[in-house]
Coordinates of C-alpha atoms in Angstrom, one line a residue:
X1 CA -91.4 9.5 83.9
X2 CA -94.7 8.9 82.2
X3 CA -96.9 7.8 85.1
X4 CA -98.7 10.1 87.4
X5 CA -97.9 8.2 90.6
X6 CA -97.5 9.9 93.9
X7 CA -97.2 8.0 97.2
X8 CA -96.3 8.7 100.7
X9 CA -92.9 7.0 100.5
X10 CA -90.8 5.6 97.6
X11 CA -91.9 1.9 97.5
X12 CA -89.4 -0.9 98.1
X13 CA -89.8 -3.9 95.9
X14 CA -89.7 -7.2 97.7
X15 CA -87.4 -9.6 95.7
X16 CA -87.5 -13.4 96.0
X17 CA -84.5 -13.3 98.4
X18 CA -83.3 -16.8 99.6
X19 CA -81.8 -15.9 102.9
X20 CA -79.4 -13.1 102.0
X21 CA -78.9 -14.0 98.3
X22 CA -81.0 -14.6 95.3
X23 CA -80.7 -15.0 91.5
X24 CA -83.6 -15.2 89.1
X25 CA -84.6 -14.6 85.5
X26 CA -86.0 -11.1 84.9
X27 CA -88.7 -12.2 82.6
X28 CA -90.1 -14.6 85.1
X29 CA -90.5 -12.0 87.9
X30 CA -93.6 -9.9 87.9
X31 CA -94.8 -7.6 90.8
X32 CA -97.2 -4.6 91.1
X33 CA -94.2 -2.3 90.9
X34 CA -93.3 -3.5 87.4
X35 CA -92.9 -0.3 85.2
X36 CA -93.0 2.2 88.1
X37 CA -90.2 3.8 90.2
X38 CA -89.1 1.7 93.2
X39 CA -86.0 0.8 95.2
X40 CA -84.5 -2.2 97.0
X41 CA -83.1 -2.9 100.5
X42 CA -80.1 -4.8 99.1
X43 CA -77.4 -4.7 96.5
X44 CA -78.7 -5.7 93.0
X45 CA -76.9 -6.7 89.8
X46 CA -79.1 -6.4 86.7
X47 CA -77.7 -8.2 83.7
X48 CA -79.8 -7.6 80.6
X49 CA -79.0 -10.3 78.1
X50 CA -81.7 -8.9 75.8
X51 CA -83.6 -5.7 76.3
X52 CA -85.1 -2.6 74.8
X53 CA -86.6 0.6 76.2
X54 CA -85.2 2.8 79.0
X55 CA -83.9 2.2 82.4
X56 CA -84.2 5.3 84.7
X57 CA -81.8 5.4 87.6
X58 CA -82.2 8.3 90.0
X59 CA -83.6 10.6 87.3
X60 CA -81.0 9.7 84.6
X61 CA -82.4 7.8 81.6
X62 CA -80.3 5.0 80.0
X63 CA -81.2 3.2 76.8
X64 CA -81.2 -0.5 77.4
X65 CA -79.0 -2.6 75.2
X66 CA -78.2 -6.3 75.0
X67 CA -75.5 -7.7 77.4
X68 CA -75.5 -4.7 79.7
X69 CA -75.0 -4.8 83.5
X70 CA -76.4 -2.2 85.9
X71 CA -75.2 -2.2 89.6
X72 CA -77.7 -0.7 92.1
X73 CA -76.9 0.1 95.7
X74 CA -79.5 -0.1 98.4
X75 CA -82.0 2.7 98.2
X76 CA -81.3 3.8 94.6
X77 CA -84.6 4.5 92.9
X78 CA -84.9 3.0 89.4
X79 CA -87.7 2.2 86.9
X80 CA -87.6 -0.6 84.3
X81 CA -89.9 -1.2 81.3
X82 CA -92.9 -3.4 82.4
X83 CA -92.1 -5.9 79.7
X84 CA -89.5 -6.8 77.0
X85 CA -86.5 -7.3 79.2
X86 CA -84.6 -10.6 79.6
X87 CA -81.7 -11.5 81.7
X88 CA -80.9 -12.1 85.4
X89 CA -81.1 -10.3 88.7
X90 CA -78.6 -11.1 91.4
X91 CA -79.5 -9.7 94.8
X92 CA -77.4 -9.9 98.0
X93 CA -76.7 -8.3 101.3
X94 CA -73.4 -6.9 102.3
X95 CA -73.5 -9.2 105.3
X96 CA -73.8 -12.2 103.0
X97 CA -70.6 -11.2 101.2
X98 CA -68.6 -10.1 104.1
X99 CA -69.5 -12.4 107.0
X100 CA -66.4 -11.5 109.1
X101 CA -63.4 -9.3 109.3
X102 CA -61.1 -11.8 107.6
X103 CA -63.3 -11.8 104.5
X104 CA -63.2 -8.0 104.4
X105 CA -59.5 -8.3 104.2
X106 CA -59.3 -11.2 101.7
X107 CA -62.3 -11.0 99.4
X108 CA -62.7 -8.4 96.6
X109 CA -64.3 -5.3 97.9
X110 CA -67.3 -5.2 95.7
X111 CA -68.5 -1.8 97.1
X112 CA -65.9 -0.1 94.9
X113 CA -67.7 -1.5 91.8
X114 CA -71.1 -0.1 93.1
X115 CA -69.8 3.3 93.9
X116 CA -71.5 6.1 91.9
X117 CA -69.7 9.1 93.4
X118 CA -68.1 9.2 89.9
X119 CA -70.3 9.4 86.8
X120 CA -72.6 6.4 86.9
X121 CA -72.7 4.2 83.8
X122 CA -73.8 0.7 82.9
X123 CA -71.2 -1.9 82.0
X124 CA -71.2 -3.3 78.5
X125 CA -70.3 -7.0 78.3
X126 CA -68.4 -8.7 75.5
X127 CA -69.6 -11.9 74.0
X128 CA -66.8 -14.1 75.6
X129 CA -67.4 -12.6 79.0
X130 CA -71.2 -13.0 78.6
X131 CA -70.6 -16.7 78.1
X132 CA -68.5 -16.9 81.3
X133 CA -71.0 -14.9 83.3
X134 CA -73.8 -17.2 82.1
X135 CA -71.9 -20.3 83.3
X136 CA -71.4 -18.6 86.8
X137 CA -75.2 -17.9 86.9
X138 CA -75.9 -21.6 86.1
X139 CA -73.5 -22.7 88.9
X140 CA -75.1 -20.3 91.4
X141 CA -78.6 -21.6 90.6
X142 CA -77.5 -25.2 90.9
X143 CA -76.0 -24.5 94.2
X144 CA -79.1 -22.8 95.5
X145 CA -81.3 -25.7 94.4
X146 CA -78.9 -28.2 95.9
X147 CA -79.0 -26.5 99.3
X148 CA -76.0 -28.2 100.8
X149 CA -76.1 -27.4 104.5
X150 CA -73.1 -25.3 105.7
X151 CA -71.4 -25.2 102.3
X152 CA -74.0 -23.6 100.1
X153 CA -73.5 -20.0 101.1
X154 CA -69.7 -20.3 101.0
X155 CA -69.7 -21.7 97.5
X156 CA -72.2 -19.2 96.2
X157 CA -70.2 -16.3 97.7
X158 CA -67.2 -17.4 95.7
X159 CA -69.2 -17.6 92.6
X160 CA -70.5 -14.1 93.3
X161 CA -66.9 -13.0 93.9
X162 CA -65.9 -14.4 90.4
X163 CA -69.0 -12.7 88.8
X164 CA -68.0 -9.3 90.3
X165 CA -64.4 -9.6 89.3
X166 CA -65.4 -10.3 85.7
X167 CA -67.8 -7.4 85.7
X168 CA -65.0 -5.2 87.0
X169 CA -62.7 -6.3 84.2
X170 CA -65.4 -5.5 81.7
X171 CA -65.9 -2.1 83.3
X172 CA -62.1 -1.4 82.8
X173 CA -62.5 -2.3 79.2
X174 CA -65.3 0.2 78.8
X175 CA -63.3 3.2 77.5
X176 CA -65.5 5.8 79.1
X177 CA -64.9 4.4 82.6
X178 CA -61.3 3.6 82.5
X179 CA -59.8 7.0 83.5
X180 CA -61.9 7.2 86.6
X181 CA -61.0 3.7 87.7
X182 CA -57.3 4.4 87.3
X183 CA -57.7 7.2 89.9
X184 CA -59.7 5.1 92.4
X185 CA -59.2 6.1 96.0
X186 CA -60.9 3.8 98.6
X187 CA -61.3 6.9 100.9
X188 CA -63.9 8.2 98.4
X189 CA -66.0 5.1 98.9
X190 CA -65.8 5.5 102.7
X191 CA -66.7 9.2 102.4
X192 CA -69.7 8.5 100.2
X193 CA -70.9 6.1 102.9
X194 CA -70.6 8.8 105.5
X195 CA -72.4 11.3 103.4
X196 CA -75.2 8.8 102.7
X197 CA -75.6 8.3 106.5
X198 CA -75.3 11.9 107.7
X199 CA -76.2 14.2 104.8
X200 CA -79.6 15.1 106.4
X201 CA -78.0 16.7 109.5
X202 CA -74.4 17.3 108.6
X203 CA -74.0 19.7 105.7
X204 CA -70.4 21.0 106.5
X205 CA -67.2 19.6 105.2
X206 CA -65.6 19.9 108.7
X207 CA -67.8 17.1 110.1
X208 CA -66.7 14.7 107.4
X209 CA -63.0 15.7 107.6
X210 CA -63.1 15.0 111.3
X211 CA -64.2 11.4 110.6
X212 CA -60.9 10.9 108.7
X213 CA -58.8 12.9 111.2
X214 CA -58.0 15.3 108.4
X215 CA -58.5 19.0 107.8
X216 CA -61.3 20.0 105.5
X217 CA -58.6 21.4 103.1
X218 CA -56.8 18.1 102.9
X219 CA -60.0 16.1 102.4
X220 CA -61.0 18.5 99.7
X221 CA -57.7 17.9 97.9
X222 CA -58.3 14.2 98.0
X223 CA -61.8 14.4 96.6
X224 CA -60.8 16.9 93.9
X225 CA -58.0 14.6 92.8
X226 CA -60.3 11.6 92.7
X227 CA -63.6 12.9 91.4
X228 CA -63.1 16.6 90.7
X229 CA -65.5 17.6 93.4
X230 CA -65.2 19.1 96.9
X231 CA -66.7 17.5 100.0
X232 CA -69.4 20.2 99.9
X233 CA -70.2 19.3 96.3
X234 CA -70.7 15.6 97.4
X235 CA -73.1 16.6 100.2
X236 CA -75.0 19.1 98.1
X237 CA -75.4 16.4 95.3
X238 CA -76.8 14.0 97.8
X239 CA -79.2 16.6 99.2
X240 CA -80.5 17.5 95.8
X241 CA -80.9 13.8 94.8
X242 CA -83.0 13.1 98.0
X243 CA -85.0 16.3 97.5
X244 CA -85.8 15.1 93.9
X245 CA -86.8 11.7 95.2
X246 CA -89.2 13.2 97.8
X247 CA -90.6 15.7 95.3
X248 CA -91.2 13.1 92.7
X249 CA -92.4 10.1 94.8
X250 CA -94.0 11.5 97.9
X251 CA -96.9 13.8 99.0
X252 CA -94.6 15.7 101.4
X253 CA -94.8 19.5 101.1
X254 CA -91.7 21.4 100.1
X255 CA -91.6 22.7 103.7
X256 CA -91.7 19.2 105.1
X257 CA -88.9 18.1 102.7
X258 CA -86.9 21.2 103.7
X259 CA -87.0 20.4 107.4
X260 CA -86.3 16.6 106.8
X261 CA -83.1 17.5 104.9
X262 CA -81.8 19.7 107.7
X263 CA -82.6 23.1 106.3
X264 CA -84.2 25.6 108.7
X265 CA -85.6 28.1 106.1
X266 CA -87.9 26.9 103.3
X267 CA -87.0 30.0 101.2
X268 CA -83.3 29.2 101.5
X269 CA -84.0 25.6 100.6
X270 CA -85.9 26.6 97.5
X271 CA -83.0 28.9 96.4
X272 CA -80.5 26.1 97.1
X273 CA -82.6 23.6 95.0
X274 CA -82.9 26.1 92.1
X275 CA -79.2 26.8 92.1
X276 CA -78.4 23.1 91.8
X277 CA -81.3 21.7 89.8
X278 CA -82.0 24.7 87.6
X279 CA -85.7 24.8 88.6
X280 CA -87.7 25.4 91.8
X281 CA -89.0 22.6 93.9
X282 CA -92.6 23.2 92.8
X283 CA -91.6 23.4 89.1
X284 CA -89.6 20.2 89.4
X285 CA -92.6 18.4 90.9
X286 CA -95.0 19.7 88.2
X287 CA -92.6 18.6 85.5
X288 CA -92.4 15.1 86.8
X289 CA -96.1 14.6 86.3
X290 CA -97.0 16.4 83.1

């Protein structure tokens, strides 16, 4: 993080969303948030066909390489180079993809691909797959420009489904990600969603176990088998991430952040943060803006 930028809230970048779906060339899209940390309201696929520099996603820096895909969930904070990136952005809402219950039961569940409860990593795309993905992008853009009433969204949805399935296949071919995918448990996705929704007020494993009608012990067995973490580990990871976001990108005091995240004692919150982040909240904030 090179830029000394502090704002009241982490900014949301407004993308050129056509209804609940958009696809555009990265090099042609410029906003005032280019090159600074921001987030999005919707799911975003970033396919870098040609790129150099760093892509920072929730405080982790990834070196950009050609033919690499990043998958971002709503609310994730990321920062791209202000220039020198080429490729495509596909943005869509969950409602666009799953219009009804039948589609949830029959379409590929893309949310498993966007899950980052396991170690997050970009997807490296082979040349043959890059050609196929490029053709799907072309078909998407043609369908958007044609704007056939009634049929357009349905056709685009199936193109998107094909794009995601190809991305998943490439992810499985990425050796580093294969073991985690083989141990995939859909309950981890559901749990991560619950943690995202309730982590500010619900810090105890018992609350989350109750949502599954399981004991905390049993839910911990499931999470350990799938991601080598306990439920409490997942909640603490989410608390620390949100604390880092607020410390880095807001003017809120440590005390305000403490209370917002459901802690009653600022001193305890500071100890909690140090134990997990290896530094105090004040030190972390100062480090971000050196």
